Amino acid sequence: MKRIDEESFISAYDDYADALFRYAYFRVYDRERAKEIMQEAFLKTWEYLASGKKITNVRAFLYRTVHNLSVNEAVRHKAYSLEEMQEVAGFDPAETKEATPEEAAEYQLVLAALEKLEEAERDVIVMRYVDGLPVQEIAHILKEAPNTVSVRIHRALQKVRDQLQP
């Protein structure tokens, strides 16, 4: 087990902050609160390390921390629908490039399909396809068997496909 040092911690921030923000955002649907949750996760991780404890997989530890903080936040506040996110919070995950009208229409259909998924299904889809995490790491983060995560991903994708087919 290797101990993470200050330089490694800064590197972890550079490598994972954006993905952790997105993960938090898809759980709380509030841009500012998602930033706070991401920052709080890094703070808690730093405090954990400063207390002399070791972390073997910093990415999984950070995701688990963000997950726990997001769950606490969801309990405290009503979650917005994806449409409300766009209207109220100005959410636009594709804001870095201009989408064609066809892409925008497809994007809206996919968002609507994701909104209909159960939270656990949406979480694994975001971690797998938005954040690019491997199934093993998602399983570690969620403290579930990799097979359970794979099945959940498969079923969630099938639900999305079913909703998108005419």
Coordinates of N, CA and C in Angstrom, one line a residue:
M1 N 0.8 -1.2 0.0 CA 0.0 0.0 0.0 C 0.9 1.2 0.0
K2 N 0.7 2.1 -1.0 CA 1.5 3.3 -1.0 C 0.7 4.5 -0.5
R3 N 1.4 5.3 0.2 CA 0.7 6.5 0.8 C 0.7 7.6 -0.2
I4 N -0.4 8.3 -0.3 CA -0.5 9.4 -1.2 C 0.2 10.6 -0.5
D5 N 1.0 11.4 -1.2 CA 1.7 12.6 -0.7 C 1.0 13.8 -1.3
E6 N 1.5 15.0 -0.9 CA 0.9 16.2 -1.3 C 0.9 16.4 -2.8
E7 N 2.0 16.0 -3.5 CA 2.1 16.1 -4.9 C 1.1 15.1 -5.6
S8 N 1.0 13.9 -5.1 CA 0.0 13.0 -5.6 C -1.4 13.5 -5.4
F9 N -1.7 14.1 -4.3 CA -3.0 14.6 -4.0 C -3.4 15.7 -5.0
I10 N -2.4 16.6 -5.2 CA -2.7 17.7 -6.2 C -2.9 17.1 -7.6
S11 N -2.1 16.1 -7.9 CA -2.3 15.4 -9.2 C -3.7 14.7 -9.3
A12 N -4.2 14.1 -8.1 CA -5.5 13.5 -8.1 C -6.6 14.6 -8.3
Y13 N -6.4 15.8 -7.8 CA -7.3 16.9 -8.0 C -7.4 17.2 -9.5
D14 N -6.2 17.4 -10.1 CA -6.2 17.7 -11.5 C -6.8 16.6 -12.3
D15 N -6.6 15.4 -12.0 CA -7.1 14.3 -12.8 C -8.6 14.0 -12.6
Y16 N -9.1 14.2 -11.4 CA -10.5 13.8 -11.1 C -11.5 14.9 -10.7
A17 N -11.1 16.1 -10.6 CA -12.0 17.1 -10.1 C -13.2 17.3 -11.1
D18 N -12.9 17.4 -12.4 CA -14.0 17.6 -13.3 C -15.0 16.4 -13.3
A19 N -14.5 15.2 -13.3 CA -15.4 14.0 -13.3 C -16.2 13.9 -12.0
L20 N -15.6 14.3 -10.9 CA -16.3 14.3 -9.6 C -17.4 15.3 -9.6
F21 N -17.1 16.5 -10.2 CA -18.1 17.5 -10.3 C -19.3 17.1 -11.1
R22 N -19.0 16.4 -12.2 CA -20.1 15.9 -13.1 C -20.9 14.9 -12.3
Y23 N -20.2 14.0 -11.6 CA -20.9 13.0 -10.9 C -21.8 13.6 -9.8
A24 N -21.3 14.6 -9.1 CA -22.1 15.3 -8.1 C -23.2 16.0 -8.7
Y25 N -23.0 16.6 -9.9 CA -24.0 17.4 -10.5 C -25.2 16.6 -11.0
F26 N -24.9 15.4 -11.5 CA -26.0 14.5 -11.9 C -26.7 13.9 -10.7
R27 N -26.3 14.1 -9.5 CA -26.9 13.7 -8.3 C -27.7 14.8 -7.6
V28 N -27.2 16.0 -7.6 CA -27.9 17.1 -6.9 C -28.5 18.2 -7.9
Y29 N -28.1 18.2 -9.1 CA -28.7 19.1 -10.1 C -28.6 20.6 -9.8
D30 N -27.5 20.9 -9.1 CA -27.2 22.3 -8.8 C -25.7 22.5 -9.0
R31 N -25.4 23.4 -9.9 CA -24.0 23.6 -10.3 C -23.1 24.0 -9.1
E32 N -23.6 25.0 -8.4 CA -22.8 25.5 -7.2 C -22.6 24.5 -6.1
R33 N -23.7 23.8 -5.8 CA -23.7 22.8 -4.8 C -22.8 21.6 -5.2
A34 N -22.8 21.3 -6.5 CA -22.0 20.2 -7.0 C -20.5 20.6 -6.8
K35 N -20.1 21.8 -7.1 CA -18.8 22.3 -6.9 C -18.4 22.2 -5.4
E36 N -19.3 22.6 -4.6 CA -19.0 22.5 -3.1 C -18.8 21.1 -2.7
I37 N -19.7 20.2 -3.2 CA -19.5 18.8 -2.8 C -18.2 18.2 -3.3
M38 N -17.8 18.6 -4.5 CA -16.5 18.1 -5.0 C -15.4 18.6 -4.2
Q39 N -15.4 19.9 -3.8 CA -14.4 20.5 -3.0 C -14.4 19.9 -1.6
E40 N -15.6 19.7 -1.1 CA -15.7 19.1 0.3 C -15.1 17.6 0.3
A41 N -15.3 16.9 -0.8 CA -14.8 15.6 -0.9 C -13.2 15.6 -0.9
F42 N -12.6 16.6 -1.6 CA -11.2 16.7 -1.5 C -10.7 17.1 -0.2
L43 N -11.4 18.0 0.5 CA -11.1 18.4 1.8 C -11.1 17.2 2.8
K44 N -12.2 16.5 2.7 CA -12.3 15.3 3.6 C -11.3 14.3 3.3
T45 N -10.9 14.1 2.1 CA -9.9 13.2 1.7 C -8.5 13.6 2.3
W46 N -8.2 14.9 2.1 CA -7.0 15.5 2.7 C -6.9 15.3 4.2
E47 N -8.0 15.6 4.9 CA -8.1 15.4 6.3 C -7.9 14.0 6.7
Y48 N -8.4 13.1 6.0 CA -8.3 11.6 6.2 C -6.8 11.2 6.1
L49 N -6.2 11.7 5.0 CA -4.7 11.5 4.8 C -3.9 12.1 5.9
A50 N -4.2 13.3 6.3 CA -3.5 14.1 7.3 C -3.5 13.4 8.6
S51 N -4.6 12.6 8.9 CA -4.7 11.9 10.1 C -3.8 10.7 10.2
G52 N -3.1 10.4 9.1 CA -2.2 9.3 9.1 C -2.8 8.0 8.5
K53 N -4.0 8.1 8.0 CA -4.6 6.9 7.4 C -4.2 6.8 5.9
K54 N -4.3 5.6 5.4 CA -3.8 5.4 4.0 C -5.0 5.1 3.1
I55 N -4.8 5.5 1.8 CA -5.8 5.2 0.8 C -5.1 4.5 -0.3
T56 N -5.6 3.3 -0.7 CA -4.9 2.6 -1.7 C -5.4 3.0 -3.1
N57 N -6.7 3.4 -3.2 CA -7.3 3.8 -4.5 C -7.9 5.2 -4.3
V58 N -7.2 6.2 -4.6 CA -7.7 7.6 -4.3 C -8.9 7.9 -5.1
R59 N -9.0 7.5 -6.4 CA -10.1 7.8 -7.2 C -11.4 7.2 -6.7
A60 N -11.3 5.9 -6.3 CA -12.5 5.2 -5.7 C -12.9 5.9 -4.4
F61 N -11.9 6.2 -3.6 CA -12.2 6.9 -2.3 C -12.9 8.2 -2.5
L62 N -12.4 9.0 -3.5 CA -13.0 10.3 -3.8 C -14.5 10.1 -4.3
Y63 N -14.7 9.2 -5.2 CA -16.0 8.9 -5.7 C -16.9 8.5 -4.6
R64 N -16.5 7.6 -3.7 CA -17.3 7.2 -2.6 C -17.6 8.4 -1.7
T65 N -16.7 9.3 -1.5 CA -16.9 10.5 -0.6 C -17.9 11.4 -1.3
V66 N -17.8 11.6 -2.6 CA -18.8 12.4 -3.3 C -20.1 11.8 -3.3
H67 N -20.2 10.5 -3.5 CA -21.4 9.7 -3.4 C -22.1 9.9 -2.1
N68 N -21.4 9.8 -1.0 CA -22.0 9.9 0.3 C -22.4 11.4 0.6
L69 N -21.6 12.3 0.2 CA -22.0 13.7 0.3 C -23.3 14.1 -0.5
S70 N -23.3 13.5 -1.7 CA -24.5 13.7 -2.6 C -25.8 13.1 -2.0
V71 N -25.6 11.9 -1.4 CA -26.8 11.3 -0.8 C -27.3 12.1 0.3
N72 N -26.4 12.6 1.1 CA -26.8 13.5 2.2 C -27.5 14.8 1.7
E73 N -27.0 15.3 0.6 CA -27.6 16.5 0.0 C -28.9 16.2 -0.5
A74 N -29.1 15.1 -1.2 CA -30.4 14.7 -1.8 C -31.4 14.6 -0.7
V75 N -31.0 14.1 0.4 CA -32.0 13.9 1.5 C -32.5 15.3 2.0
R76 N -31.6 16.2 2.0 CA -31.9 17.6 2.5 C -32.7 18.4 1.5
H77 N -32.5 18.2 0.2 CA -33.1 19.1 -0.8 C -33.8 18.3 -1.9
K78 N -34.9 18.9 -2.4 CA -35.6 18.2 -3.5 C -34.7 18.2 -4.8
A79 N -34.7 17.1 -5.5 CA -33.9 17.1 -6.7 C -34.7 17.7 -7.8
Y80 N -33.9 18.4 -8.7 CA -34.5 19.0 -9.9 C -34.6 17.9 -11.0
S81 N -35.6 18.1 -11.8 CA -35.7 17.2 -13.0 C -34.6 17.8 -14.0
L82 N -34.3 17.0 -15.0 CA -33.3 17.4 -16.0 C -33.8 18.7 -16.7
E83 N -35.0 18.7 -17.0 CA -35.6 19.9 -17.7 C -35.4 21.2 -16.8
E84 N -35.7 21.0 -15.5 CA -35.5 22.1 -14.6 C -34.1 22.6 -14.5
M85 N -33.2 21.6 -14.6 CA -31.8 21.9 -14.6 C -31.4 22.8 -15.7
Q86 N -32.0 22.6 -16.9 CA -31.6 23.4 -18.0 C -32.3 24.8 -17.9
E87 N -33.5 24.8 -17.4 CA -34.2 26.1 -17.4 C -33.8 26.9 -16.2
V88 N -33.7 26.3 -15.0 CA -33.4 27.1 -13.8 C -31.9 27.3 -13.6
A89 N -31.1 26.2 -13.7 CA -29.7 26.2 -13.3 C -28.8 26.5 -14.5
G90 N -29.4 26.5 -15.7 CA -28.6 26.8 -16.9 C -27.7 25.6 -17.2
F91 N -28.1 24.4 -16.9 CA -27.2 23.2 -17.2 C -27.1 23.0 -18.7
D92 N -25.9 22.8 -19.1 CA -25.7 22.4 -20.5 C -24.4 21.7 -20.6
P93 N -24.4 20.3 -20.5 CA -23.1 19.6 -20.5 C -22.4 19.7 -21.8
A94 N -23.0 20.2 -22.9 CA -22.4 20.3 -24.2 C -22.0 21.7 -24.5
E95 N -21.9 22.6 -23.4 CA -21.7 24.0 -23.7 C -20.3 24.3 -24.3
T96 N -19.4 23.4 -24.4 CA -18.1 23.6 -24.9 C -18.1 23.6 -26.4
K97 N -19.1 23.0 -27.1 CA -19.1 23.0 -28.5 C -20.6 23.2 -29.0
E98 N -20.7 23.7 -30.2 CA -22.0 24.0 -30.7 C -22.6 22.7 -31.3
A99 N -23.7 22.3 -30.9 CA -24.4 21.1 -31.4 C -25.2 21.5 -32.6
T100 N -25.3 20.5 -33.5 CA -26.2 20.7 -34.6 C -27.6 20.5 -34.1
P101 N -28.6 20.9 -34.9 CA -30.0 20.7 -34.4 C -30.3 19.2 -34.2
E102 N -29.8 18.4 -35.1 CA -30.0 16.9 -34.9 C -29.4 16.4 -33.6
E103 N -28.1 16.9 -33.3 CA -27.5 16.5 -32.1 C -28.2 17.0 -30.8
A104 N -28.7 18.2 -30.9 CA -29.5 18.8 -29.8 C -30.8 18.0 -29.6
A105 N -31.4 17.6 -30.6 CA -32.7 16.8 -30.5 C -32.4 15.4 -29.9
E106 N -31.3 14.8 -30.3 CA -30.9 13.5 -29.8 C -30.5 13.7 -28.3
Y107 N -29.8 14.7 -28.0 CA -29.4 15.0 -26.6 C -30.6 15.1 -25.7
Q108 N -31.6 15.8 -26.2 CA -32.8 16.0 -25.4 C -33.5 14.7 -25.1
L109 N -33.5 13.8 -26.1 CA -34.1 12.5 -26.0 C -33.4 11.6 -25.0
V110 N -32.1 11.7 -25.1 CA -31.2 10.9 -24.2 C -31.4 11.4 -22.7
L111 N -31.4 12.7 -22.5 CA -31.6 13.3 -21.2 C -33.0 12.9 -20.6
A112 N -34.0 12.9 -21.5 CA -35.3 12.5 -21.0 C -35.3 11.0 -20.6
A113 N -34.6 10.2 -21.4 CA -34.6 8.8 -21.1 C -33.8 8.6 -19.8
L114 N -32.7 9.3 -19.6 CA -31.9 9.1 -18.3 C -32.7 9.6 -17.1
E115 N -33.5 10.6 -17.3 CA -34.3 11.1 -16.2 C -35.3 10.1 -15.7
K116 N -35.7 9.2 -16.6 CA -36.7 8.2 -16.2 C -36.1 7.0 -15.5
L117 N -34.8 6.9 -15.5 CA -34.1 5.8 -14.9 C -34.1 5.9 -13.4
E118 N -34.0 4.8 -12.7 CA -33.9 4.9 -11.2 C -32.5 5.5 -10.9
E119 N -32.4 6.1 -9.7 CA -31.1 6.8 -9.4 C -29.9 5.9 -9.5
A120 N -30.0 4.7 -9.0 CA -28.9 3.7 -9.0 C -28.5 3.4 -10.5
E121 N -29.5 3.3 -11.4 CA -29.2 3.0 -12.8 C -28.5 4.3 -13.4
R122 N -29.0 5.4 -13.2 CA -28.5 6.7 -13.7 C -27.0 6.8 -13.2
D123 N -26.8 6.5 -11.9 CA -25.4 6.7 -11.4 C -24.4 5.8 -12.1
V124 N -24.7 4.6 -12.4 CA -23.8 3.7 -13.0 C -23.6 4.1 -14.5
I125 N -24.6 4.6 -15.1 CA -24.5 5.1 -16.5 C -23.6 6.3 -16.6
V126 N -23.7 7.2 -15.6 CA -22.9 8.4 -15.6 C -21.5 8.0 -15.3
M127 N -21.2 7.2 -14.3 CA -19.9 6.8 -14.0 C -19.2 6.1 -15.1
R128 N -20.0 5.2 -15.8 CA -19.4 4.4 -16.9 C -19.1 5.2 -18.1
Y129 N -20.2 5.9 -18.6 CA -20.1 6.5 -19.9 C -19.8 8.0 -19.9
V130 N -20.0 8.7 -18.9 CA -19.7 10.1 -18.8 C -18.3 10.3 -18.2
D131 N -18.0 9.5 -17.1 CA -16.8 9.6 -16.4 C -15.7 8.6 -16.9
G132 N -16.2 7.6 -17.6 CA -15.3 6.6 -18.2 C -14.7 5.7 -17.2
L133 N -15.3 5.4 -16.1 CA -14.8 4.5 -15.1 C -15.0 3.1 -15.5
P134 N -14.1 2.2 -15.3 CA -14.3 0.8 -15.5 C -15.2 0.1 -14.5
V135 N -15.9 -0.9 -14.9 CA -16.8 -1.6 -14.1 C -16.3 -2.0 -12.7
Q136 N -15.0 -2.5 -12.7 CA -14.4 -2.8 -11.4 C -14.3 -1.7 -10.4
E137 N -14.0 -0.5 -11.0 CA -13.9 0.7 -10.1 C -15.2 1.2 -9.6
I138 N -16.2 1.1 -10.5 CA -17.6 1.5 -10.1 C -18.0 0.6 -9.0
A139 N -17.8 -0.7 -9.1 CA -18.1 -1.7 -8.1 C -17.5 -1.4 -6.8
H140 N -16.2 -1.0 -6.9 CA -15.5 -0.6 -5.6 C -16.1 0.6 -5.0
I141 N -16.4 1.6 -5.8 CA -17.0 2.8 -5.3 C -18.3 2.6 -4.6
L142 N -19.2 1.8 -5.3 CA -20.5 1.5 -4.8 C -20.5 0.3 -3.7
K143 N -19.4 -0.3 -3.6 CA -19.3 -1.4 -2.6 C -20.3 -2.5 -3.0
E144 N -20.2 -2.9 -4.3 CA -21.1 -3.9 -4.8 C -20.2 -4.8 -5.7
A145 N -20.7 -6.0 -6.0 CA -20.0 -6.9 -6.9 C -19.9 -6.4 -8.3
P146 N -18.8 -6.6 -9.0 CA -18.7 -6.2 -10.4 C -19.8 -6.7 -11.3
N147 N -20.2 -7.9 -11.0 CA -21.3 -8.5 -11.8 C -22.6 -7.8 -11.6
T148 N -22.9 -7.4 -10.4 CA -24.1 -6.6 -10.1 C -24.1 -5.3 -10.8
V149 N -22.9 -4.6 -10.9 CA -22.8 -3.4 -11.6 C -22.9 -3.6 -13.1
S150 N -22.3 -4.6 -13.6 CA -22.4 -4.9 -15.0 C -23.9 -5.1 -15.4
V151 N -24.6 -5.9 -14.6 CA -26.0 -6.2 -14.9 C -26.8 -4.9 -14.8
R152 N -26.5 -4.1 -13.9 CA -27.3 -2.8 -13.7 C -27.0 -1.9 -14.9
I153 N -25.8 -1.8 -15.4 CA -25.4 -1.0 -16.6 C -26.2 -1.6 -17.8
H154 N -26.1 -2.9 -18.0 CA -26.8 -3.5 -19.1 C -28.3 -3.2 -19.1
R155 N -28.9 -3.4 -17.9 CA -30.4 -3.2 -17.8 C -30.7 -1.7 -18.0
A156 N -29.9 -0.8 -17.5 CA -30.2 0.6 -17.7 C -30.0 1.0 -19.2
L157 N -29.0 0.5 -19.8 CA -28.9 0.8 -21.2 C -30.0 0.2 -22.0
Q158 N -30.5 -0.9 -21.7 CA -31.7 -1.5 -22.4 C -32.9 -0.6 -22.2
K159 N -33.1 -0.1 -21.0 CA -34.2 0.8 -20.7 C -34.1 2.1 -21.6
V160 N -32.9 2.6 -21.7 CA -32.7 3.8 -22.5 C -33.0 3.5 -23.9
R161 N -32.5 2.4 -24.4 CA -32.7 2.0 -25.8 C -34.2 1.8 -26.1
D162 N -34.9 1.1 -25.2 CA -36.3 0.9 -25.3 C -37.1 2.2 -25.4
Q163 N -36.7 3.2 -24.6 CA -37.3 4.5 -24.6 C -37.0 5.3 -25.9
L164 N -35.8 5.1 -26.5 CA -35.4 5.8 -27.6 C -35.9 5.3 -29.0
Q165 N -36.3 4.0 -28.9 CA -36.8 3.4 -30.2 C -38.3 3.8 -30.4
P166 N -38.6 4.1 -31.7 CA -39.9 4.5 -32.1 C -41.0 3.5 -31.9

